[in-house]
Short mmCIF file of C-alpha atoms in Angstrom, two decimals:
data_model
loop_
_atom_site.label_atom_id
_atom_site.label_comp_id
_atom_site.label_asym_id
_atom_site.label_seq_id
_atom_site.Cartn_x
_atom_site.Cartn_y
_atom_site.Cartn_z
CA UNK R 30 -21.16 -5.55 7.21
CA UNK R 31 -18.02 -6.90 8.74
CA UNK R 32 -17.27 -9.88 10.04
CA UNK R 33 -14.54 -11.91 11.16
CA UNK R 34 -14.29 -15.58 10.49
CA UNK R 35 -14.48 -17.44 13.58
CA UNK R 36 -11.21 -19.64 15.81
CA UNK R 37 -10.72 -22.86 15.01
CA UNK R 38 -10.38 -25.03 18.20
CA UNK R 39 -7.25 -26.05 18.84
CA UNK R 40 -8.33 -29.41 20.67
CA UNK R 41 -6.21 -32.63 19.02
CA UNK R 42 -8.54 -34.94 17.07
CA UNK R 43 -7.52 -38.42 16.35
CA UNK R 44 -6.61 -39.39 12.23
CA UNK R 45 -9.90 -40.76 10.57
CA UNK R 46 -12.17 -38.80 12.86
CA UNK R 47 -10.33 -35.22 11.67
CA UNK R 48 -10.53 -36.62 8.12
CA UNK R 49 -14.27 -36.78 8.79
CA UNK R 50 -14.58 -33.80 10.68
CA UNK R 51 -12.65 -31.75 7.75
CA UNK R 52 -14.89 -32.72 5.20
CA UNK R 53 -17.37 -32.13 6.72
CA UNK R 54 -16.53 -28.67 7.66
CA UNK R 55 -15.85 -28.34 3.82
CA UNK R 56 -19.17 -29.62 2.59
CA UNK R 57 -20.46 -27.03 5.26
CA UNK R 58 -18.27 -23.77 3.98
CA UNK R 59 -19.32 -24.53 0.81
CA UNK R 60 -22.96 -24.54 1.39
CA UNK R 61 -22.74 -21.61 3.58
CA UNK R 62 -20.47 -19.18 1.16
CA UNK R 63 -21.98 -19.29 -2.38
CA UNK R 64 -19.18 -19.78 -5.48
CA UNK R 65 -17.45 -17.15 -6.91
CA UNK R 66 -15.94 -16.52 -10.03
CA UNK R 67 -12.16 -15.27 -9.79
CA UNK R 68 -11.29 -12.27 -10.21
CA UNK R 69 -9.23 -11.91 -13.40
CA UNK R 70 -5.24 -11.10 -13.50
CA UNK R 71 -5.25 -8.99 -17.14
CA UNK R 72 -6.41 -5.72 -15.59
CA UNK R 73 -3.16 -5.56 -13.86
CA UNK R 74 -1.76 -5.77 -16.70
CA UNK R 75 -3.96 -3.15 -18.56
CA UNK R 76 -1.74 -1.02 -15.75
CA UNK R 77 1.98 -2.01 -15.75
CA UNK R 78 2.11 -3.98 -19.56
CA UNK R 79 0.46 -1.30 -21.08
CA UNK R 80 1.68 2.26 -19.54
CA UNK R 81 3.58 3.06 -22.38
CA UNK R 82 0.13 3.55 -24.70
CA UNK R 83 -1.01 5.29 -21.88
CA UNK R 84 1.88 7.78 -21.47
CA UNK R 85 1.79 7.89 -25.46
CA UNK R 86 -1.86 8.72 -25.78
CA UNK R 87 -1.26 11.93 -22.68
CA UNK R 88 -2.75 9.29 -19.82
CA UNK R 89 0.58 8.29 -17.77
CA UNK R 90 -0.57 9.98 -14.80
CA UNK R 91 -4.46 8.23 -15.44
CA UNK R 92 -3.28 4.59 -16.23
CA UNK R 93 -3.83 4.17 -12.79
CA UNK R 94 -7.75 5.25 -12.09
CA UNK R 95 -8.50 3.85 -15.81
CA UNK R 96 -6.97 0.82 -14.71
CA UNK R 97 -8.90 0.77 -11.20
CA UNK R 98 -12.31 1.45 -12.92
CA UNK R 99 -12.34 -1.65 -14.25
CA UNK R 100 -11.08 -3.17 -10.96
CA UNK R 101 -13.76 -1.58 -9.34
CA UNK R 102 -16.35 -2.90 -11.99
CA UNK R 103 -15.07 -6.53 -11.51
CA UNK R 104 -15.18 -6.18 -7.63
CA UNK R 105 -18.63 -5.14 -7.44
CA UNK R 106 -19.97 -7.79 -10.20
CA UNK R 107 -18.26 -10.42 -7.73
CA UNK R 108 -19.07 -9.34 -4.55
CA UNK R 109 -17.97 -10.67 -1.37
CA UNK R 110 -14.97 -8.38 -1.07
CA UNK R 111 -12.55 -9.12 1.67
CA UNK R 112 -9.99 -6.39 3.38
CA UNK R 113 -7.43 -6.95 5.85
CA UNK R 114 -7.52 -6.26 9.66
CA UNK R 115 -6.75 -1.93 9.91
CA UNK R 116 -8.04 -1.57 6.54
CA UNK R 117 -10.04 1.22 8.53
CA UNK R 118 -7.12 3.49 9.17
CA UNK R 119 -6.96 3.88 5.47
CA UNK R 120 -10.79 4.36 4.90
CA UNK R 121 -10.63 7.49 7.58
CA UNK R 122 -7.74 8.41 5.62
CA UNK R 123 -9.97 9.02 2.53
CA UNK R 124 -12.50 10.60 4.48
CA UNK R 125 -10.35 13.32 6.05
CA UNK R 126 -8.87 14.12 3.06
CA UNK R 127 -12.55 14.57 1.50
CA UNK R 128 -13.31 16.56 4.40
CA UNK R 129 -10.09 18.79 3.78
CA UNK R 130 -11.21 19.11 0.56
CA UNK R 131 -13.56 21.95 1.75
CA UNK R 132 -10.24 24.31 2.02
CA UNK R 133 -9.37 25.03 -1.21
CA UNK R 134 -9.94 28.47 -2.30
CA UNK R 135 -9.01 28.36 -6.15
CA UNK R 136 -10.17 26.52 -9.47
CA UNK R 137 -6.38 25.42 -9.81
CA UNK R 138 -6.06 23.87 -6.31
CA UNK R 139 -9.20 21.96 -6.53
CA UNK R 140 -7.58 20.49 -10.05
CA UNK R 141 -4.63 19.28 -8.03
CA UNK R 142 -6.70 18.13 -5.19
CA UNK R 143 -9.00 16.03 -7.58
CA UNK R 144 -5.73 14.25 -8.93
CA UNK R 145 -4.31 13.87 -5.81
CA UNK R 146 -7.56 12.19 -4.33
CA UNK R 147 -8.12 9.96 -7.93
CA UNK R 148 -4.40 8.74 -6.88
CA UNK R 149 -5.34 8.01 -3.46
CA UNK R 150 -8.54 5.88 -4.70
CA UNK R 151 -7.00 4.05 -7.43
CA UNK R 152 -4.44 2.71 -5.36
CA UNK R 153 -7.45 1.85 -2.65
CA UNK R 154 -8.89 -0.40 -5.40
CA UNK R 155 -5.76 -1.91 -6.71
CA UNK R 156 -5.09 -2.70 -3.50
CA UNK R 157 -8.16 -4.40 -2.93
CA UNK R 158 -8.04 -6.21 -5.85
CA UNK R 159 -4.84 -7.46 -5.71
CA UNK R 160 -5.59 -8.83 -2.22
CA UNK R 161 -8.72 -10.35 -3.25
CA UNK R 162 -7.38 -12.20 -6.18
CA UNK R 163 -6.87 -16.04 -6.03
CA UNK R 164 -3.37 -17.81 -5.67
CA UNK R 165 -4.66 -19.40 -8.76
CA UNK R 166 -5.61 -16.50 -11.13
CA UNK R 167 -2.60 -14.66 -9.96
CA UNK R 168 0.78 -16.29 -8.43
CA UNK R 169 3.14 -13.99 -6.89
CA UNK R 170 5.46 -15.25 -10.34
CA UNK R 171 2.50 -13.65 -12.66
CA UNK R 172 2.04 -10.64 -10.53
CA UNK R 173 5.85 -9.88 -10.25
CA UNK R 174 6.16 -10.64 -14.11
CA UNK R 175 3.49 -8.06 -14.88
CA UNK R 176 5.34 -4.89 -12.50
CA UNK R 177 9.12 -6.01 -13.66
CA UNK R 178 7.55 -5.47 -17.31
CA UNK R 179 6.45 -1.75 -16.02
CA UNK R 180 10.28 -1.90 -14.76
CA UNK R 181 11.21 -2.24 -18.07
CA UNK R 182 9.53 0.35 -19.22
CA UNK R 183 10.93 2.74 -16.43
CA UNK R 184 14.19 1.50 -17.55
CA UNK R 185 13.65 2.61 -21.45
CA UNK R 186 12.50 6.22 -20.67
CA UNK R 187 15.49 6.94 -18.04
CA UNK R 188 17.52 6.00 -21.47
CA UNK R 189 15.18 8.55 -23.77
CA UNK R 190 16.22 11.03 -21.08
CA UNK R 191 19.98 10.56 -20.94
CA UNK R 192 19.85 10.10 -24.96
CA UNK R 193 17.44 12.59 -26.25
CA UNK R 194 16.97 15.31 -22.96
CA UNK R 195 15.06 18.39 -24.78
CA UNK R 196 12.59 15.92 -26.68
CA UNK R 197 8.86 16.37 -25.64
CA UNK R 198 5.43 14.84 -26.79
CA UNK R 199 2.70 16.62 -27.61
CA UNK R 200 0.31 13.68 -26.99
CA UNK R 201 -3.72 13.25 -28.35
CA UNK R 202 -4.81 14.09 -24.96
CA UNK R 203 -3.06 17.00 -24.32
CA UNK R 204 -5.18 18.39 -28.14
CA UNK R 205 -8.36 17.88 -26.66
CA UNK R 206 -7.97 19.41 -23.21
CA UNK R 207 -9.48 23.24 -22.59
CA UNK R 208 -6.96 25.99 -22.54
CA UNK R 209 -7.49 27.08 -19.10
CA UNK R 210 -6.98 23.56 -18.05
CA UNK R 211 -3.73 22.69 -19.66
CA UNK R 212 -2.63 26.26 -19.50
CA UNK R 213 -1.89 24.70 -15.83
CA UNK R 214 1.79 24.06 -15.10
CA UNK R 215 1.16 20.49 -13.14
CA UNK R 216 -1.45 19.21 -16.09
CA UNK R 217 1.03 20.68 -18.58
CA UNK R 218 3.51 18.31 -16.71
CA UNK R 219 1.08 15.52 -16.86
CA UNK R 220 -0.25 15.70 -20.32
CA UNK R 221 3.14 16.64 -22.01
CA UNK R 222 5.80 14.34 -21.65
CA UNK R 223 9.28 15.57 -21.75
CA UNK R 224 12.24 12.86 -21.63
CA UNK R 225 13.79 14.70 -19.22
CA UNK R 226 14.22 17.53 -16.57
CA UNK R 227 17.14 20.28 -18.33
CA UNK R 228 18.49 22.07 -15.09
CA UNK R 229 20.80 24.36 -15.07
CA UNK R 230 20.88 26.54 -11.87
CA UNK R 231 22.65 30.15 -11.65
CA UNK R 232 26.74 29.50 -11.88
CA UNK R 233 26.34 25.91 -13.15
CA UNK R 234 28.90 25.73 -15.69
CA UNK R 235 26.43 23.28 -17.70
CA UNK R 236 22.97 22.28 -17.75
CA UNK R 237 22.20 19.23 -15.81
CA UNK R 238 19.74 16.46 -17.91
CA UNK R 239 18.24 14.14 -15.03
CA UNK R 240 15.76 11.81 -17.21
CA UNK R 241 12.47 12.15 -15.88
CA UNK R 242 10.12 9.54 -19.01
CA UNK R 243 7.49 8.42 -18.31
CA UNK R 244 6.70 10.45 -15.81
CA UNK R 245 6.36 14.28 -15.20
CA UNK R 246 9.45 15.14 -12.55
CA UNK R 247 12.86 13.29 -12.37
CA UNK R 248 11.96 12.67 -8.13
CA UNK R 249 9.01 10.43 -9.57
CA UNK R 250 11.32 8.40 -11.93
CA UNK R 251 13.93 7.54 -8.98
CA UNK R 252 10.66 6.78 -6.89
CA UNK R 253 9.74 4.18 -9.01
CA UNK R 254 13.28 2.72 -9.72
CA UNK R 255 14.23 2.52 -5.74
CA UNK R 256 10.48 0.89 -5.27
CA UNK R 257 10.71 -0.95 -8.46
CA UNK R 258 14.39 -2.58 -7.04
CA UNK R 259 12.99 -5.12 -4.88
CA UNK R 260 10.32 -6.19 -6.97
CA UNK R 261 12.80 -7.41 -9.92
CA UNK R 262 15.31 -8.85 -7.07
CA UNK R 263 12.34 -11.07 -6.03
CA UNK R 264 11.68 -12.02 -9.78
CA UNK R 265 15.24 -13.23 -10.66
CA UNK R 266 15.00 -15.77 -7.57
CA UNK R 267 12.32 -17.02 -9.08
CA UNK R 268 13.31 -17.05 -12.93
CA UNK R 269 14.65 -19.44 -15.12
CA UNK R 270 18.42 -18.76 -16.15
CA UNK R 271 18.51 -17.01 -19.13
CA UNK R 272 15.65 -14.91 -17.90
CA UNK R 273 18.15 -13.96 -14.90
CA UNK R 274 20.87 -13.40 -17.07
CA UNK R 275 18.69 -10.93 -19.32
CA UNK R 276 17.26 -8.85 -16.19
CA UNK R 277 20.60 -8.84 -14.30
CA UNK R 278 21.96 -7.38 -17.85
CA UNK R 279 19.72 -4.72 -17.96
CA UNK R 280 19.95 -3.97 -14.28
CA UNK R 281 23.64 -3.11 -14.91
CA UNK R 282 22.35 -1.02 -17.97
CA UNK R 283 20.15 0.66 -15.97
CA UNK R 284 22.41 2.23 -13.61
CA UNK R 285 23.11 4.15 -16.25
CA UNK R 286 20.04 6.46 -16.09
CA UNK R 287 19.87 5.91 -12.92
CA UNK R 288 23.39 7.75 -12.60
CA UNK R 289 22.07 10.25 -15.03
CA UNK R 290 19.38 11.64 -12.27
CA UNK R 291 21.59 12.63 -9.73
CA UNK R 292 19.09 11.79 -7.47
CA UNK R 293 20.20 11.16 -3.79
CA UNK R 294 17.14 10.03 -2.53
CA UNK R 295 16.63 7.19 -4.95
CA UNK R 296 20.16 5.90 -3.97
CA UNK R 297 19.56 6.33 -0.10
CA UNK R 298 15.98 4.16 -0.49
CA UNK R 299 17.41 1.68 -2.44
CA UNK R 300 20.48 0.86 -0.24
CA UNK R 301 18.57 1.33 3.09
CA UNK R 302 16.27 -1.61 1.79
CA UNK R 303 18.83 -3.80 0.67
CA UNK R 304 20.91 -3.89 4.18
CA UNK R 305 17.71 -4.16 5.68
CA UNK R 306 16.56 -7.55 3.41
CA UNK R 307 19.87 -8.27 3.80
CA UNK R 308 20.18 -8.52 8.02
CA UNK R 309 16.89 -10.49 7.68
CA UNK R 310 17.83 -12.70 5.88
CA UNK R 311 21.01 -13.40 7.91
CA UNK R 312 18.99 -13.67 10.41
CA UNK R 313 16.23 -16.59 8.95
CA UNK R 314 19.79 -18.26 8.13
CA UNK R 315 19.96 -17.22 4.53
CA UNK R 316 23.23 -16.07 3.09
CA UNK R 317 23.48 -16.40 -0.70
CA UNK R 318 20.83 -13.76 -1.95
CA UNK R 319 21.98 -11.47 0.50
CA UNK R 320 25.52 -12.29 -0.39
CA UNK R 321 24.75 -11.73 -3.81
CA UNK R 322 23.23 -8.71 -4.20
CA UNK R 323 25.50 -7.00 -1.41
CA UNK R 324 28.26 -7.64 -3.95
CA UNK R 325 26.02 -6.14 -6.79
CA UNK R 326 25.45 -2.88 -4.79
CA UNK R 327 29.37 -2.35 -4.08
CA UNK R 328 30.47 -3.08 -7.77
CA UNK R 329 27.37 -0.67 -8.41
CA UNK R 330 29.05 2.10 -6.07
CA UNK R 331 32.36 1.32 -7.46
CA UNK R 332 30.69 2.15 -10.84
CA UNK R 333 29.20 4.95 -9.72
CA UNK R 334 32.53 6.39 -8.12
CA UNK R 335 34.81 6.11 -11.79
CA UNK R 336 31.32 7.27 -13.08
CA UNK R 337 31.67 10.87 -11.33
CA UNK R 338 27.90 10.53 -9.93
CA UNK R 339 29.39 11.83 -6.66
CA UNK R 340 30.84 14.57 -8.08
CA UNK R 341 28.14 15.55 -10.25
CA UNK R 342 25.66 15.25 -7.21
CA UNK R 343 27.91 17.10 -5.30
CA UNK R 344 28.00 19.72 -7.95
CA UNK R 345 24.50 19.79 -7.97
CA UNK R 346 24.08 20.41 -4.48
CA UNK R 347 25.94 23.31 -4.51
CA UNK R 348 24.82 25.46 -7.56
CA UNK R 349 21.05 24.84 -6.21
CA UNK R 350 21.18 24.49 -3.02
CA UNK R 351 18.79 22.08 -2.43
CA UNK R 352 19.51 21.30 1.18
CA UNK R 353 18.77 24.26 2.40
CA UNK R 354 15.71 25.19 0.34
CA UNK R 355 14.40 21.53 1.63
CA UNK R 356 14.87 22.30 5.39
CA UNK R 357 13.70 25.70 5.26
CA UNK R 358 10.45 24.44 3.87
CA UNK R 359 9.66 21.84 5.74
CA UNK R 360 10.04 24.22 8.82
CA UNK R 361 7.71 26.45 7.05
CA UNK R 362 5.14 23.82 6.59
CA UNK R 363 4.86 23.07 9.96
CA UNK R 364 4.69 26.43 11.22
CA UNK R 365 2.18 26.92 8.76
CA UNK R 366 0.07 24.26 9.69
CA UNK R 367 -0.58 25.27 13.03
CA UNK R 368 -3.03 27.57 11.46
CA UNK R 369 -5.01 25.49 10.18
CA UNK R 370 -4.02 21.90 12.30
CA UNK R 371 -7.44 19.99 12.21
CA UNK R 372 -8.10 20.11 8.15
CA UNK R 373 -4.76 21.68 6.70
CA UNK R 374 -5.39 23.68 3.29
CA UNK R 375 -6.67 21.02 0.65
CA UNK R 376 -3.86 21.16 -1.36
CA UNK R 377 -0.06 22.94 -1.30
CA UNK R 378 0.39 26.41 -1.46
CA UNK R 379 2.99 28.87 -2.44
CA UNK R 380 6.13 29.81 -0.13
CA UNK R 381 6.50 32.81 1.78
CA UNK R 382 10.22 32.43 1.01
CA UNK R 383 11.14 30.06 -1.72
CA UNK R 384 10.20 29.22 -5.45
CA UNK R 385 8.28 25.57 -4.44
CA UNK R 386 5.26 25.33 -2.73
CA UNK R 387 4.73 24.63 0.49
CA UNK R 388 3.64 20.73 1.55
CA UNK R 389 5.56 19.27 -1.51
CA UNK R 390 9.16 17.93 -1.59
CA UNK R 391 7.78 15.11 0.35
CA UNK R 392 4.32 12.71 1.04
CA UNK R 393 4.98 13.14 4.73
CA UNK R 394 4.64 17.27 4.33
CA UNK R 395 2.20 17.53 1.83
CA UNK R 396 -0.03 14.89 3.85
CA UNK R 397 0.55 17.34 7.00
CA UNK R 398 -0.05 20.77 4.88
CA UNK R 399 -2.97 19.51 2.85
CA UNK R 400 -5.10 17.17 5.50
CA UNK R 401 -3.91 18.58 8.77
CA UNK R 402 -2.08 16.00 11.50
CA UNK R 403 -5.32 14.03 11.78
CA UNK R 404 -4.58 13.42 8.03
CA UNK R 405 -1.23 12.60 8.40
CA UNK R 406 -1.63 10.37 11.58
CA UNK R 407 -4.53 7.98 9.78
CA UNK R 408 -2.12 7.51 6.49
CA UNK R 409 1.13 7.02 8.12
CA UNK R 410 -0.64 4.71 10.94
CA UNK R 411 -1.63 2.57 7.55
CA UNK R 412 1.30 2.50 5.81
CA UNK R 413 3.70 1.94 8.97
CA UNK R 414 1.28 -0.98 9.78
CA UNK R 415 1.39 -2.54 6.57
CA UNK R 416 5.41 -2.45 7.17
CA UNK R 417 4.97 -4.04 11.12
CA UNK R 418 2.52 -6.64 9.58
CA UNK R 419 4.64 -8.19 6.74
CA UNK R 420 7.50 -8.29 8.53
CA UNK R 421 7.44 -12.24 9.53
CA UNK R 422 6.05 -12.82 5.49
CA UNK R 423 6.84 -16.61 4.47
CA UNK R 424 8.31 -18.25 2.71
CA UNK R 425 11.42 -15.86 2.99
CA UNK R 426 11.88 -14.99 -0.39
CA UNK R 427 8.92 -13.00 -0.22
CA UNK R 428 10.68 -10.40 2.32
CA UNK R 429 11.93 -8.64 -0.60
CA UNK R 430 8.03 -7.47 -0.94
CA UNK R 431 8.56 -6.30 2.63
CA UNK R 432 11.37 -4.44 2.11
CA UNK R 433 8.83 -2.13 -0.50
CA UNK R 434 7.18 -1.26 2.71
CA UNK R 435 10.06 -0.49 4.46
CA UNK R 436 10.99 1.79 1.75
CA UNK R 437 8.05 3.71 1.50
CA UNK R 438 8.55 4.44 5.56
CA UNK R 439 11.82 6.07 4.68
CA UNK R 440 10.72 7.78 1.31
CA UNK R 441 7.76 9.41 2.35
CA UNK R 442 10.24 12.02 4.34
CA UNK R 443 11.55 13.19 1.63
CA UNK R 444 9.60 11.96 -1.97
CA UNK R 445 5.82 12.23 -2.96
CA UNK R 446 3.97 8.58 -3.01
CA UNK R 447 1.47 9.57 -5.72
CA UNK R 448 0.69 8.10 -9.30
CA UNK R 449 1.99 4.45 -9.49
CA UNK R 450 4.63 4.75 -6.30
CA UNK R 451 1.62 4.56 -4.18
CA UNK R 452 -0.09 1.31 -6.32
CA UNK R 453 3.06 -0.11 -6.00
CA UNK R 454 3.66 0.24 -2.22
CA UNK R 455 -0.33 -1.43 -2.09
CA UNK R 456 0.50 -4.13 -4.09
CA UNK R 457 3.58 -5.49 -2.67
CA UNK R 458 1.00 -5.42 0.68
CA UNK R 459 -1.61 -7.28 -0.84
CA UNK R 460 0.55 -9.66 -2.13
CA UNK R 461 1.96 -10.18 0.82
CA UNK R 462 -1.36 -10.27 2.99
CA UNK R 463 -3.60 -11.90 0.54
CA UNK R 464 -1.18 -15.36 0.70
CA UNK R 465 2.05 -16.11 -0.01
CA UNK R 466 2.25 -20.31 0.77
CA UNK R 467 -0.14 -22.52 1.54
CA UNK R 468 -2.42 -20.40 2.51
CA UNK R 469 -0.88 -18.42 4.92
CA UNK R 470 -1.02 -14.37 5.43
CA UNK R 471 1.62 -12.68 6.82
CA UNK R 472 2.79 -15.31 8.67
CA UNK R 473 -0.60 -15.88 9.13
CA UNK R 474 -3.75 -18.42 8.26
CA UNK R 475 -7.05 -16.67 7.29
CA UNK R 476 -8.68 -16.63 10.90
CA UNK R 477 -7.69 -12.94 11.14
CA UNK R 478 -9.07 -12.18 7.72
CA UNK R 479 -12.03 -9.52 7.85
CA UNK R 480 -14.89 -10.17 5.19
CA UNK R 481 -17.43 -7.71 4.35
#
């Protein structure tokens, strides 16, 4: 059942009286809503602090449903779960892409679409959780210590990439799993790290090594670094010094890998969000931060100039021709869809014309391919809210969790949001939602605050 909690009135009462009147209406919530027990912080942590057993052990791609099942256990032991105002968008989400689930027409597809779905739910209950957990058991400082960590980790496998490219695990999980499963090629790329993605297209005059650890494609490792950005921005405003000095070392040492993936899209995202956090905060009057990590990006881009990034993305470009490949696909997904426009085809399929499948290369497409536009409408009416909704976030340092949402709006064109990108997207929102100052959501007190 849900409810909303009722207006206060806004009537003036005089001093002692609203004293009385306030405990009173304390005494009263109390009696009314029964104690509960916090929800803990640590499972968080069992995601981001611990990822690297998971990738390790051939669970990278499962640290987040592990992680959620026990998210999901503490939830329903506390009850009294709250969501935000929408939350339903999402919820028909889920159950149109359940309901697309009835088009898939091979034992392979129905693997993919079981992953893709686990992905969708774990990031529904970290979500949750995250919103749902005190100021107390988890301060924005603990919960952005806990995902700059998982930075950290991000950071180490882009260098495994760029230092040891044709280097692959075979991991304990990967022994154990059925032939005909792991004979797949997207569990092989789940269940078998490789430290990076060795390209080398017809007429390259050398191979291309874009580091890809820990996670299966080199487009997933940029995701996470351009979503990742804003996170550890927010964290060094609130560190002590030499804990800034550290991170804004290995920031600089991170371009490095970061270089090494020639991946426009990861570039585009990250400086699209900083102008963005940038003009806002010009706008609420702020100019140091902004100032600050303006001059950052450009000595970044100078870096990247002497670096020859450009000219080995521009290299890149043309031996593979990515552009084209990319437009001519997404056309064909659309087309395509028409077909079948109400519940698309459960999961992507292969081209008519070129060597990816069609509804990948991008959340937005596969969302239209696999779900149909219904599909696509009730996720991108979510995530596009979330964005609308944390825009007036106080205090203003917390605007760099805004910007993650602002992000994801531009990255979803062009880069899947699956695995962790997606739990990260949800968390900056619940974080954001759930409190940030004295009490206040979104710019917000809890009067708007659904309960069920």
């Amino acid at each position: 059942m849900v409810t909303t909690a009722p207006r206060r009135s806004a009537t003036p009462v005089p001093g002692p009286r609203r004293q009385l009147l306030s405990d009173s209406r304390e005494r009263e919530a109390s009696r009314a809503t029964p104690s509960r027990k916090d929800l803990p912080a640590w499972p968080l942590g069992l995601l981001f602090i611990a990822f690297p057993v998971w990738w390790l052990l051939g669970l990278g791609a499962f640290a987040a449903p592990i992680a959620a099942s026990v998210m999901a256990l503490h939830l329903m032991l506390r009850g009294g779960t709250r969501v935000p105002p929408r939350y339903g968008l999402w919820v028909m989400f889920l159950v149109w892409v359940i309901a697309a689930g009835t088009q898939i027409d091979t034992f392979g597809r129905g693997v993919g679409f079981l992953f893709q779905f686990m992905n969708y739910g774990s990031a529904t209950v970290v979500f949750v959780y995250a919103y749902n957990c005190s100021l107390k058991r988890l301060p924005i400082r603990r919960a952005l210590g806990m995902v700059v960590v998982f930075w950290v980790w991000v950071v180490i496998g882009g260098f495994l990439g760029v230092l040891l490219p044709k280097v692959g695990l075979t991991t304990p999980f990967e022994r154990i799993l059925p032939e005909a499963i792991k004979s797949n090629d997207y569990v092989q790329a789940l269940v078998h790290p490789q430290f990076a993605e060795v390209q080398q297209p017809w007429g390259a005059p050398k191979p291309y090594n874009r580091p890809r650890a820990p996670f299966p494609y080199t487009n997933s490792w940029g995701g996470h670094f351009a979503l990742l950005f804003p996170f550890v921005v927010l964290y060094i405003t609130q560190a002590r010094m030499l804990t800034r000095l550290v991170l804004v070392g290995l920031m600089a040492a991170s371009l490095i890998p970061a270089f090494a993936t020639l991946n426009r899209g990861m570039f585009l995202a990250i400086v699209a969000g900083v102008l963005y956090t940038a003009i806002r905060f010009l706008r609420r009057g702020h100019v140091r931060w902004p100032a600050m990590v303006i001059a950052l990006m450009v000595i970044g881009g100078i870096a990247a100039l002497l670096s020859g990034v450009g000219a080995g993305i521009d290299s890149r470009t043309e031996y593979s021709s990515t552009n084209n490949d990319r437009l001519g696909l997404y056309a064909e997904t659309f087309v395509r869809t028409l077909d079948s426009p109400v519940l698309g085809y459960g999961a992507p399929r292969p081209s008519e014309t070129f060597v990816v499948s069609v509804g990948t290369q991008g959340e937005f497409w596969h969302l239209m391919f696999s779900y149909g536009f219904p599909g696509l409408v009730f996720f991108c009416a979510w995530i596009w809210w979330l964005a609308l909704h944390t825009r007036g976030v106080r205090p203003d340092s917390l605007l760099w969790l805004h910007a993650v949402q602002v992000m994801a709006s531009l990255m979803l064109f062009y880069y899947g949001l699956d695995q962790t990108e997606l739990v990260l997207v949800f968390v900056a929102g619940a974080l954001v939602l759930r409190g940030s100052a004295g009490g206040k959501v979104g710019g917000m007190d809890d009067r708007g605050i659904a309960a069920v």
